[in-house]
Coordinates of N, CA and C and ligand atoms in Angstrom, one line a residue:
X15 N 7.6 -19.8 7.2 CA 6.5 -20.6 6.9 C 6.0 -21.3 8.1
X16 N 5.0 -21.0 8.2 CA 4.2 -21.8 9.4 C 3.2 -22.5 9.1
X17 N 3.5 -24.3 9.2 CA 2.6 -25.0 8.5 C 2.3 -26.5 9.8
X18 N 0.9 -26.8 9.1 CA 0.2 -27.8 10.4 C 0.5 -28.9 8.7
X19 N 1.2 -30.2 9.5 CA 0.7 -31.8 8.6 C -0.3 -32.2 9.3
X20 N -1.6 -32.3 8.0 CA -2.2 -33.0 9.1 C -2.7 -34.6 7.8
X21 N -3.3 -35.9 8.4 CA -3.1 -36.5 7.6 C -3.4 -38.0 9.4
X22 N -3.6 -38.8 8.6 CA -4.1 -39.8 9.2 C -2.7 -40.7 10.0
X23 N -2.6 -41.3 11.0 CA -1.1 -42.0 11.7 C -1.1 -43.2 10.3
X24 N 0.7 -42.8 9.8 CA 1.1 -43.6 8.6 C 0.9 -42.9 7.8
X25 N 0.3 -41.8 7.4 CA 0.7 -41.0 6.1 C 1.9 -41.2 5.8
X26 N 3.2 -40.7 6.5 CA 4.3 -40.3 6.3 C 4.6 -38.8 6.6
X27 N 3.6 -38.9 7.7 CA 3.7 -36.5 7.7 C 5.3 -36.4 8.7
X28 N 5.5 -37.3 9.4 CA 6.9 -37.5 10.3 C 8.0 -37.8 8.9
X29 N 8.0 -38.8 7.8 CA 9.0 -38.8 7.3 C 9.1 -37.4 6.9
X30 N 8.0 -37.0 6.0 CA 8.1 -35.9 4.9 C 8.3 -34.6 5.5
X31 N 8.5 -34.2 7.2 CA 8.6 -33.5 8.1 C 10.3 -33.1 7.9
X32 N 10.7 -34.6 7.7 CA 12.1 -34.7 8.5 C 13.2 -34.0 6.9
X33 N 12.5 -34.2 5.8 CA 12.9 -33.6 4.7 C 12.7 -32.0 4.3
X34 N 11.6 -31.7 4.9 CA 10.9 -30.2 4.5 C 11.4 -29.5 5.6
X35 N 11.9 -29.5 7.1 CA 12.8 -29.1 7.9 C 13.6 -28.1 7.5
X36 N 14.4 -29.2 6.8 CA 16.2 -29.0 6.5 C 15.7 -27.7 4.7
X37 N 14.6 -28.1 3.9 CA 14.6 -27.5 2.7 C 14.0 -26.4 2.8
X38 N 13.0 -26.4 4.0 CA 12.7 -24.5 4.6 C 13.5 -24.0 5.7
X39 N 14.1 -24.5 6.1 CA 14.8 -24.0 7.2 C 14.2 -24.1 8.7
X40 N 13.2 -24.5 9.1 CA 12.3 -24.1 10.7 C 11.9 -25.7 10.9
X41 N 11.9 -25.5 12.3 CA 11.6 -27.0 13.0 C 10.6 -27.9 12.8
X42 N 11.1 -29.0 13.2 CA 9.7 -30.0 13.4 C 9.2 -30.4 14.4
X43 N 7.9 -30.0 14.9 CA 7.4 -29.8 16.2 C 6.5 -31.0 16.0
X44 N 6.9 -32.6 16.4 CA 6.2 -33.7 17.0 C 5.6 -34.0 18.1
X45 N 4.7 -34.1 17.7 CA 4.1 -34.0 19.4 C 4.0 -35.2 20.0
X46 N 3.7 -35.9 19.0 CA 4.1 -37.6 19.1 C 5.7 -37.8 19.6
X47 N 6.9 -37.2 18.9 CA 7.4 -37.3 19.6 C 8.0 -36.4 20.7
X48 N 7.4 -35.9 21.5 CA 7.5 -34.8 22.4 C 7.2 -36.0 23.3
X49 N 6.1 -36.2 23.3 CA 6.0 -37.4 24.7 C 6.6 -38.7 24.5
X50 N 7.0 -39.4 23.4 CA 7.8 -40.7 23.3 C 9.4 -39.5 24.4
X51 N 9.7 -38.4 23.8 CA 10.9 -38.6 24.5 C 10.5 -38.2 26.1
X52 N 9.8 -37.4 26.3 CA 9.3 -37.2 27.9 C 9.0 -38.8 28.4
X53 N 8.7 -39.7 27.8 CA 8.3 -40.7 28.5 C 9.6 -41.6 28.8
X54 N 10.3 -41.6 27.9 CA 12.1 -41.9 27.8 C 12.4 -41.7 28.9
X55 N 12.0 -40.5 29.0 CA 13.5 -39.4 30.6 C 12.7 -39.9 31.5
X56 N 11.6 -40.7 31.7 CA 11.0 -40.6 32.7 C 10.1 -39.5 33.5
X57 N 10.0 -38.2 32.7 CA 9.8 -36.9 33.4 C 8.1 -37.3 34.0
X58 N 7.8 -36.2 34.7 CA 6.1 -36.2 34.9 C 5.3 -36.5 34.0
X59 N 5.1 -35.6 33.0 CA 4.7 -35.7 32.0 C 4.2 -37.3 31.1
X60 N 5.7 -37.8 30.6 CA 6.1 -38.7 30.2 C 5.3 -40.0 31.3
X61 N 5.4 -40.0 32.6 CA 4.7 -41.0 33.2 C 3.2 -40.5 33.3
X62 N 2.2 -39.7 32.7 CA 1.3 -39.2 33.1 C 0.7 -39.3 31.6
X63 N 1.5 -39.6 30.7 CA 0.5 -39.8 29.3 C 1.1 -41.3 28.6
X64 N 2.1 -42.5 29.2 CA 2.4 -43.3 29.0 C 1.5 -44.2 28.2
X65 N 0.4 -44.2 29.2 CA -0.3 -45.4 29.0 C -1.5 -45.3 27.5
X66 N -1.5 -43.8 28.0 CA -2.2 -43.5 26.7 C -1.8 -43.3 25.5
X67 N -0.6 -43.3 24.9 CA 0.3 -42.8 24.2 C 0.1 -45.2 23.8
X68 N 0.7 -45.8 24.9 CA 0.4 -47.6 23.9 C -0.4 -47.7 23.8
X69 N -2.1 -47.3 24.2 CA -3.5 -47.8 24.0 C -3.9 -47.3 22.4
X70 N -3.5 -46.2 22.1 CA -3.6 -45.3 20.7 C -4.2 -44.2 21.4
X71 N -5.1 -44.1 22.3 CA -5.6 -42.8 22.7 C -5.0 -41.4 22.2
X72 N -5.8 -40.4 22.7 CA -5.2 -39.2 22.5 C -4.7 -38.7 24.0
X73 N -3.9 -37.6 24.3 CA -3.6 -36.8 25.3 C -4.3 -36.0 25.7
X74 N -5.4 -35.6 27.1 CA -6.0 -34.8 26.6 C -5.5 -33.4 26.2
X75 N -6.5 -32.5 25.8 CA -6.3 -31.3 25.0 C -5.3 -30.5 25.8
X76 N -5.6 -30.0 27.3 CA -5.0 -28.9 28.1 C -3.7 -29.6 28.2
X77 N -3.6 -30.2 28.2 CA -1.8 -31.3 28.4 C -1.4 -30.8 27.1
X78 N -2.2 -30.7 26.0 CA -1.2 -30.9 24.9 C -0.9 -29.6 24.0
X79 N -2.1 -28.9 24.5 CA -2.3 -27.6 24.3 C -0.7 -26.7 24.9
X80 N -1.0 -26.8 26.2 CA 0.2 -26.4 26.7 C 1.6 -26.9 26.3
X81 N 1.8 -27.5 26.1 CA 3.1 -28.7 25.8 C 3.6 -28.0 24.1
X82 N 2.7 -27.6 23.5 CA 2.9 -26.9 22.4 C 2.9 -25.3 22.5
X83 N 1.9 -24.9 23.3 CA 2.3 -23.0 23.7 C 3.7 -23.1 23.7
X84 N 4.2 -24.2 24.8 CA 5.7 -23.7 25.0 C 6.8 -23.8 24.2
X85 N 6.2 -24.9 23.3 CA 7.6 -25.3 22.2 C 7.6 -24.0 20.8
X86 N 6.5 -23.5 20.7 CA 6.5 -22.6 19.8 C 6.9 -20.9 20.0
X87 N 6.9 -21.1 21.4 CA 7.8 -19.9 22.0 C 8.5 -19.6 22.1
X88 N 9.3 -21.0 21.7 CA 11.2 -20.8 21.9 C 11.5 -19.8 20.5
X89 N 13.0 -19.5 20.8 CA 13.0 -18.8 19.5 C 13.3 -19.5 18.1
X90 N 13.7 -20.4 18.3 CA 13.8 -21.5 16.8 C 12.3 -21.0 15.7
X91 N 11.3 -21.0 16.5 CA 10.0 -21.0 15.9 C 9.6 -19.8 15.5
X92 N 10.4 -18.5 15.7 CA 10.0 -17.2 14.9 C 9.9 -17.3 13.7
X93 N 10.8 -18.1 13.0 CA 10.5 -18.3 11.2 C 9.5 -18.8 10.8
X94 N 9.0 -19.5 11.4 CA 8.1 -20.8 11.5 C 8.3 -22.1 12.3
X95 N 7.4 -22.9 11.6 CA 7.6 -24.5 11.8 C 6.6 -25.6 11.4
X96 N 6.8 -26.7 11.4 CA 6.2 -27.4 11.3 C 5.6 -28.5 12.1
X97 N 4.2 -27.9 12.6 CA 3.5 -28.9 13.6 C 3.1 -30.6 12.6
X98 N 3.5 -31.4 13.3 CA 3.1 -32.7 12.8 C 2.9 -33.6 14.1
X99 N 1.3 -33.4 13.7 CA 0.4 -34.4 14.5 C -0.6 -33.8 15.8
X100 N -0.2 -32.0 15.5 CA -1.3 -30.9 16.1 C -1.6 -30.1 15.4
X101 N -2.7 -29.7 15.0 CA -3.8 -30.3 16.1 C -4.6 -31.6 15.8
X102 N -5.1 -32.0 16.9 CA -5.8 -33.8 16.4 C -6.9 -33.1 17.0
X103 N -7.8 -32.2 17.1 CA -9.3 -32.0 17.5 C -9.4 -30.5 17.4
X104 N -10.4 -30.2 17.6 CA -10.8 -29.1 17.0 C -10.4 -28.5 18.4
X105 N -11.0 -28.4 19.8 CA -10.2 -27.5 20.8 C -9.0 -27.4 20.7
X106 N -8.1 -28.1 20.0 CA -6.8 -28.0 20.0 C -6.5 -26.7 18.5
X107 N -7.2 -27.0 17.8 CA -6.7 -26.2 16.7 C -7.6 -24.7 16.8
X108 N -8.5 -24.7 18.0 CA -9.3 -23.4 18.4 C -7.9 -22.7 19.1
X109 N -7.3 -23.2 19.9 CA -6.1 -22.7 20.8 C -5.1 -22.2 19.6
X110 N -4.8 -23.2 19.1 CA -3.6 -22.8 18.4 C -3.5 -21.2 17.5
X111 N -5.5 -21.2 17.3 CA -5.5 -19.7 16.6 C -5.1 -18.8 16.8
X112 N -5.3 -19.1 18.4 CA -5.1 -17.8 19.5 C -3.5 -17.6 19.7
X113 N -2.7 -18.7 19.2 CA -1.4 -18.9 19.7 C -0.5 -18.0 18.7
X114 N -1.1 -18.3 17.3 CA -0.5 -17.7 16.2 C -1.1 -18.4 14.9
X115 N -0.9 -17.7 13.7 CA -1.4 -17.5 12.4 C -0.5 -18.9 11.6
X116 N -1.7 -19.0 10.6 CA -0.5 -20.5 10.0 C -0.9 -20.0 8.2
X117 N 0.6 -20.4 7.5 CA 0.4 -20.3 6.3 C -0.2 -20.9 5.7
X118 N -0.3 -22.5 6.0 CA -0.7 -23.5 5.4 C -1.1 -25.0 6.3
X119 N -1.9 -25.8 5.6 CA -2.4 -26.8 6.1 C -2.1 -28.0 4.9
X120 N -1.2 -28.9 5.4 CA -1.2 -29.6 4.4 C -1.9 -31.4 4.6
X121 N -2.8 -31.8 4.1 CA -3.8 -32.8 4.0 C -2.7 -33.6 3.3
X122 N -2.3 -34.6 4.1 CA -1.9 -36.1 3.4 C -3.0 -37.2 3.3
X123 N -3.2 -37.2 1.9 CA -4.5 -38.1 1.5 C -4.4 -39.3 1.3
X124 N -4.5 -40.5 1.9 CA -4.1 -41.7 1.9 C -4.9 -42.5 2.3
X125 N -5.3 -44.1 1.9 CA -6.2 -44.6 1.7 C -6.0 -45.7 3.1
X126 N -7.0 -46.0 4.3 CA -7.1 -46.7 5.4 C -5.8 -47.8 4.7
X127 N -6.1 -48.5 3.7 CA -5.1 -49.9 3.7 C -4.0 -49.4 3.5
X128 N -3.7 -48.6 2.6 CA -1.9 -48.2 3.2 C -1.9 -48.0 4.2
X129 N -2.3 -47.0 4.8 CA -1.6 -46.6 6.0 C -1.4 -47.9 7.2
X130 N -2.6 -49.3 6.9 CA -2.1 -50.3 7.6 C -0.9 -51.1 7.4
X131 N -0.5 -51.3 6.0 CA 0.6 -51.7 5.6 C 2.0 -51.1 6.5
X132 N 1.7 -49.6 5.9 CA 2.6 -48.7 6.4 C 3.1 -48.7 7.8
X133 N 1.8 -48.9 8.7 CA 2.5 -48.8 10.1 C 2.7 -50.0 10.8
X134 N 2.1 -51.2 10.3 CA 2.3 -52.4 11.0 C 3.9 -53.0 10.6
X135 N 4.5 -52.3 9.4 CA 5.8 -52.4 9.0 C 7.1 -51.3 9.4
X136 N 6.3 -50.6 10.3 CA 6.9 -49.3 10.4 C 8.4 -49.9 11.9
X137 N 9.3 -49.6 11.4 CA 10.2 -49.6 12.7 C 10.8 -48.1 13.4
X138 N 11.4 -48.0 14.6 CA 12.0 -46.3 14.7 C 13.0 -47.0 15.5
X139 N 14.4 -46.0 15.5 CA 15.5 -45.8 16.3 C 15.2 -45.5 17.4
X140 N 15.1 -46.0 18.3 CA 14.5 -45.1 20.0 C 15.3 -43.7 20.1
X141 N 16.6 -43.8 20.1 CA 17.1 -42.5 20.1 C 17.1 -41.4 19.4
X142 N 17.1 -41.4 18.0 CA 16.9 -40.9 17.4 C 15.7 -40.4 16.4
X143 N 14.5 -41.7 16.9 CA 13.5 -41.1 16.2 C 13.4 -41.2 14.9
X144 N 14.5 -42.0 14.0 CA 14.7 -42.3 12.6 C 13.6 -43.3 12.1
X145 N 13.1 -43.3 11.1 CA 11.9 -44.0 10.8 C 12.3 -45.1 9.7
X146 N 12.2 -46.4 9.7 CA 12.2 -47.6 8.5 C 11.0 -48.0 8.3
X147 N 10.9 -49.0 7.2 CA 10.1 -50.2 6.9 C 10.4 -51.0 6.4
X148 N 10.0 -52.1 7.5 CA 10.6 -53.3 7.0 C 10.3 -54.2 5.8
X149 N 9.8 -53.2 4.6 CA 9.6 -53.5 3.0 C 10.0 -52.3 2.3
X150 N 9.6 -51.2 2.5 CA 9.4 -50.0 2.0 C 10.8 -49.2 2.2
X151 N 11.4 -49.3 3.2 CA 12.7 -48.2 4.0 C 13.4 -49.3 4.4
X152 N 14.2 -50.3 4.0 CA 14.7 -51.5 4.9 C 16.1 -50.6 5.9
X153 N 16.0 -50.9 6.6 CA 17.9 -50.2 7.2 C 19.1 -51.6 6.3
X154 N 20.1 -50.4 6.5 CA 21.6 -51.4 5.4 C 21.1 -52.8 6.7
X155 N 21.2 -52.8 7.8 CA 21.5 -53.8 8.1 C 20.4 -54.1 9.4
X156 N 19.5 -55.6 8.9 CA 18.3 -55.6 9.3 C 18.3 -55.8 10.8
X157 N 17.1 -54.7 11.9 CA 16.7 -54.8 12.6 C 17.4 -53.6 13.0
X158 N 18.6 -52.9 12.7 CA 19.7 -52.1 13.5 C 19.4 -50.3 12.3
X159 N 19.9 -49.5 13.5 CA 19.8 -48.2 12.6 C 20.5 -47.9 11.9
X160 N 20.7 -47.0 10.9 CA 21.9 -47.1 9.4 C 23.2 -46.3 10.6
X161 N 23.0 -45.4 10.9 CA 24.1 -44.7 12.0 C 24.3 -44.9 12.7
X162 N 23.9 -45.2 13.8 CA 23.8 -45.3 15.3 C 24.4 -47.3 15.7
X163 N 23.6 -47.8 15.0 CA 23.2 -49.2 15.0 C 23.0 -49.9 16.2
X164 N 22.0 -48.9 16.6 CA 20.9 -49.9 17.8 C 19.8 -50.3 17.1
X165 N 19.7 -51.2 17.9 CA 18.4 -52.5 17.5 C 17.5 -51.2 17.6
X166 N 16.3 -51.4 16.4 CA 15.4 -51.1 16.3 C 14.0 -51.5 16.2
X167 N 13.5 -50.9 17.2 CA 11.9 -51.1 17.8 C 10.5 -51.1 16.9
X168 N 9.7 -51.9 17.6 CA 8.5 -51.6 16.9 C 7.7 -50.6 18.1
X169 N 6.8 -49.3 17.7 CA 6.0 -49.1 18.5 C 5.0 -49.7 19.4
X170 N 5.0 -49.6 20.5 CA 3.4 -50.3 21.1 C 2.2 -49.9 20.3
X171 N 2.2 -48.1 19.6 CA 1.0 -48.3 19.2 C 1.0 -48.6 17.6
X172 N 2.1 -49.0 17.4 CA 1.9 -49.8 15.7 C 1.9 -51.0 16.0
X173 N 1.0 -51.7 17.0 CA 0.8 -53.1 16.8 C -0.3 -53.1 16.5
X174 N -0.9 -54.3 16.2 CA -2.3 -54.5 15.4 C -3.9 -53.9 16.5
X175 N -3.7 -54.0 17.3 CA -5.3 -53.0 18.1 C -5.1 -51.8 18.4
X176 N -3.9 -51.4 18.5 CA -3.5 -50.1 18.6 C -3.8 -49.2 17.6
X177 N -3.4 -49.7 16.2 CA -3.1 -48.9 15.1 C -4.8 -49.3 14.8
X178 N -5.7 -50.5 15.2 CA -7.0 -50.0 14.7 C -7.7 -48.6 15.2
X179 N -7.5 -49.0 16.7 CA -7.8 -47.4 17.6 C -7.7 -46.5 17.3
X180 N -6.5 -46.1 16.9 CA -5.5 -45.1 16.4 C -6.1 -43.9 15.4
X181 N -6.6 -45.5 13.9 CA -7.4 -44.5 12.9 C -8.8 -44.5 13.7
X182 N -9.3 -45.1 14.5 CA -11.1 -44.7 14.8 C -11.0 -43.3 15.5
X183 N -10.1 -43.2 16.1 CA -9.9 -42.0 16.8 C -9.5 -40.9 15.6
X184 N -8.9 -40.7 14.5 CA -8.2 -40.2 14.0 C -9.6 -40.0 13.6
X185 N -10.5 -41.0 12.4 CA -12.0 -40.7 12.1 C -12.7 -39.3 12.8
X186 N -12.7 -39.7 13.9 CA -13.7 -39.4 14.8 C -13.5 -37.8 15.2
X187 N -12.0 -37.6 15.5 CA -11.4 -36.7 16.2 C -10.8 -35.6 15.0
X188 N -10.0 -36.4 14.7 CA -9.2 -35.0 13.4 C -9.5 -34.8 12.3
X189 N -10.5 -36.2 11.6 CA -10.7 -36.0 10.2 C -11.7 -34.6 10.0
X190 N -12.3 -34.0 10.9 CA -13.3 -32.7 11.1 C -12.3 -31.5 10.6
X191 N -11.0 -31.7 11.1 CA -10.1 -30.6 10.8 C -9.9 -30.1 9.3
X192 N -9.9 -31.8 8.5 CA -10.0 -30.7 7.2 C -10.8 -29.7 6.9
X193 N -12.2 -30.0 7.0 CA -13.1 -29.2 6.8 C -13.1 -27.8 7.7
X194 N -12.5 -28.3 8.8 CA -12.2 -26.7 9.8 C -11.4 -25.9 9.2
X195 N -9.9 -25.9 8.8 CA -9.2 -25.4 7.6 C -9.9 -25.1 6.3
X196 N -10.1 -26.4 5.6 CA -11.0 -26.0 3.9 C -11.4 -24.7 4.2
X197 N -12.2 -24.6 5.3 CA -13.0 -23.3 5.3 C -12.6 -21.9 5.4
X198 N -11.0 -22.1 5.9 CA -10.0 -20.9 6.3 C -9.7 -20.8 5.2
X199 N -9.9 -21.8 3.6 CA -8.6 -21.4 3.0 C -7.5 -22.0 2.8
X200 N -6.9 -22.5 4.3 CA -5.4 -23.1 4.4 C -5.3 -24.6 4.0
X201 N -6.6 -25.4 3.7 CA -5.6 -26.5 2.5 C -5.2 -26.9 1.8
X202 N -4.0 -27.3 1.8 CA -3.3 -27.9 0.4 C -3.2 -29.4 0.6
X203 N -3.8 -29.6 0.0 CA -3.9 -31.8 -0.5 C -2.9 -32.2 -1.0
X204 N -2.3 -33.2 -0.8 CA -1.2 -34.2 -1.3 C -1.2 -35.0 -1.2
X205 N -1.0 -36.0 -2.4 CA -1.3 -37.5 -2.3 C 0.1 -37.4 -1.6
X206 N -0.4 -38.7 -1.0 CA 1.0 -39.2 0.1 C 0.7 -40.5 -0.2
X207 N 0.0 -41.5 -1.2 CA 0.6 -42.7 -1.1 C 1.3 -43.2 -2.1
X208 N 2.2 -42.3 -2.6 CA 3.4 -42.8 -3.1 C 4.5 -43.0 -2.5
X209 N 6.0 -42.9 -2.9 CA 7.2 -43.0 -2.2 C 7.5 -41.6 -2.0
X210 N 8.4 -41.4 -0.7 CA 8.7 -40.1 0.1 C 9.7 -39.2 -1.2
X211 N 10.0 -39.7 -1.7 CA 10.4 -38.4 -2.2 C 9.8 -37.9 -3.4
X212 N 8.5 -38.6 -4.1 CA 7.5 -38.0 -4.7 C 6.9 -37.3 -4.0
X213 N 6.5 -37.5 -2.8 CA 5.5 -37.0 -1.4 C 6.2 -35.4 -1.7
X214 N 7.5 -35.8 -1.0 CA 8.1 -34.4 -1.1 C 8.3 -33.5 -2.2
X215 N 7.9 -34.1 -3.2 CA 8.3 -33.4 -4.8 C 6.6 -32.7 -5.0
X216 N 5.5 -33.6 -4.5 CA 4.0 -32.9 -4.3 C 4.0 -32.2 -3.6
X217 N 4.5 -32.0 -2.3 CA 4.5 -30.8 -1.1 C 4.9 -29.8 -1.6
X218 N 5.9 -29.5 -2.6 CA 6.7 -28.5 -2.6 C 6.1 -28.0 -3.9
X219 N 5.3 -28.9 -4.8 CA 4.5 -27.8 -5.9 C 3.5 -26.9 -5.4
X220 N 2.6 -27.9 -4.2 CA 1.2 -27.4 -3.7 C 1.7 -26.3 -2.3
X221 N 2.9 -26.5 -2.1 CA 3.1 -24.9 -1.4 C 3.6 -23.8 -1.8
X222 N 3.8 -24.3 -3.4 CA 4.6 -23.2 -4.4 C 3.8 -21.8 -4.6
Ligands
AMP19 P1 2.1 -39.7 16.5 O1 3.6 -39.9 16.7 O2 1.8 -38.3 15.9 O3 1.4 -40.8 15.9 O4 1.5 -39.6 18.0 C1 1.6 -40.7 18.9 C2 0.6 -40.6 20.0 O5 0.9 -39.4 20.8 C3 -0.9 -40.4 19.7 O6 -1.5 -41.7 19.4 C4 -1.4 -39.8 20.9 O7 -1.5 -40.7 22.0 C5 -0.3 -38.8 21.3 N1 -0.5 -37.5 20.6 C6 0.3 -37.0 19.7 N2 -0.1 -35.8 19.3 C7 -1.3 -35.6 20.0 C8 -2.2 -34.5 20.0 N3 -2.1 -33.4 19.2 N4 -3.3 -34.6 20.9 C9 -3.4 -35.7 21.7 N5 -2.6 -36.7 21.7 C10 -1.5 -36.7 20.9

C-alpha cells in the first residue's frame, strides 16, 4: 500500500502514521521528521534547512524532492509506505508521479481551531519523536516521556507565529493538493477531529 497523509500541521497524520505503520506493515516516511533528525546530527542538510524548519516555512522543493527519491528507494519501501507531510505543493507531488504510483490519498479534515488547540499543546520526545498533549495525550509523568523519560520539548514551530505561518502556508501551498488528487481519484476523507483511535478506526474503513 502506497499512501500520501495529507491534511493540515495538527491533524494528527504523524500520530495516526505511527499506528497504520505497524497495522500495514510499511514505513513512515516524515519528512518533517527527516530534517528535525538531520538537524539533530548536525549534518549539511540539517544546518541548511534549520532556520526554516523554526520560521514555519517550507524547504524548498529540489531539497525535498530529493531527500525523498532517496528514502523511497531503500528497500523497506518496496511494499509501500507512508509519506506524511509530502507532498506540500504541487511541484512536489508532479515529481513524486514520476517517482512512483500511489494507492491512496488520505485528506485529514479538520477545522483551523482544532488544529490550534492541538499544536499549541502538542509536546515531542527529541529522541524519539513520540508525540503528547498536554490535555489530550498527557505522558504518566508530566513534562517527561512515558519510556525513555527525557524532558520533553515544545517545538519552535508550535509556538504561537509559527503555527500561524505554518497554516497560511499550508492554505496557500498544499490545500491545492486535494483537488490535484480529487481529480486522480486517490481521495479518501477522514474526519480527524476526533480522538486517535477513532481517526484510526475512520482510516481503516475509508481504505477498506
Ligand atoms: P511537519 O513535521 O510535517 O509539520 O514538518 C515540519 C517542517 O518541516 C515544515 O514546517 C517545513 O518547514 C518542513 N517540511 C516538512 N515537509 C516538507 C515538505 N514536503 N516540503 C517542504 N518543507 C517541508
Amino acid at each position: 500500500m502506497k499512501m500520501v497523509f495529507l491534511g493540515p500541521p495538527g491533524a494528527g497524520k504523524g500520530t495516526i502514521a505511527a499506528l497504520a505503520k505497524d497495522y500495514y506493515g510499511i514505513p513512515h516516511i516524515s519528512t518533517g521528521d527527516l530534517f528535525r533528525s538531520n538537524i539533530k546530527n548536525e549534518t549539511a542538510l540539517g544546518l541548511q534547512v534549520k532556520s526554516i524548519l523554526a520560521s514555519g516555512g517550507l524547504v524548498p522543493d529540489s531539497v525535498t524532492i530529493e531527500m525523498v527519491r532517496n528514502r523511497i528507494a531503500e528497500p523497506d519501501c518496496e511494499k509501500g509506505f507512508i509519506l506524511d507531510g509530502f507532498p506540500r505543493t504541487i511541484p512536489q507531488a508532479d515529481a513524486l508521479a514520476e517517482m512512483t504510483g500511489l494507492d491512496a490519498v488520505v485528506d485529514f479534515q479538520i477545522s483551523t481551531e482544532a488544529v490550534v488547540a492541538r499544536l499549541s499543546g502538542r509536546r515531542m520526545c527529541p529522541s524519539t519523536g513520540r508525540i503528547y498533549h498536554i490535555l489530550f495525550n498527557p505522558p504518566k509523568v508530566e513534562g517527561k516521556d512515558d519510556e525513555t523519560g527525557e524532558d520533553l520539548i515544545q517545538r519552535d514551530d508550535d509556538k504561537e507565529e509559527a503555527i500561524k505561518h505554518r497554516l497560511e502556508v499550508y492554505t496557500a501551498q498544499t490545500e491545492p493538493l486535494i483537488k490535484y488528487y480529487t481529480d486522480k481519484g486517490l481521495i479518501k476523507g477522514v474526519d480527524a477531529s476526533v480522538a486517535p483511535d477513532k481517526v484510526f478506526e475512520n482510516l481503516k474503513k475509508a481504505l477498506a
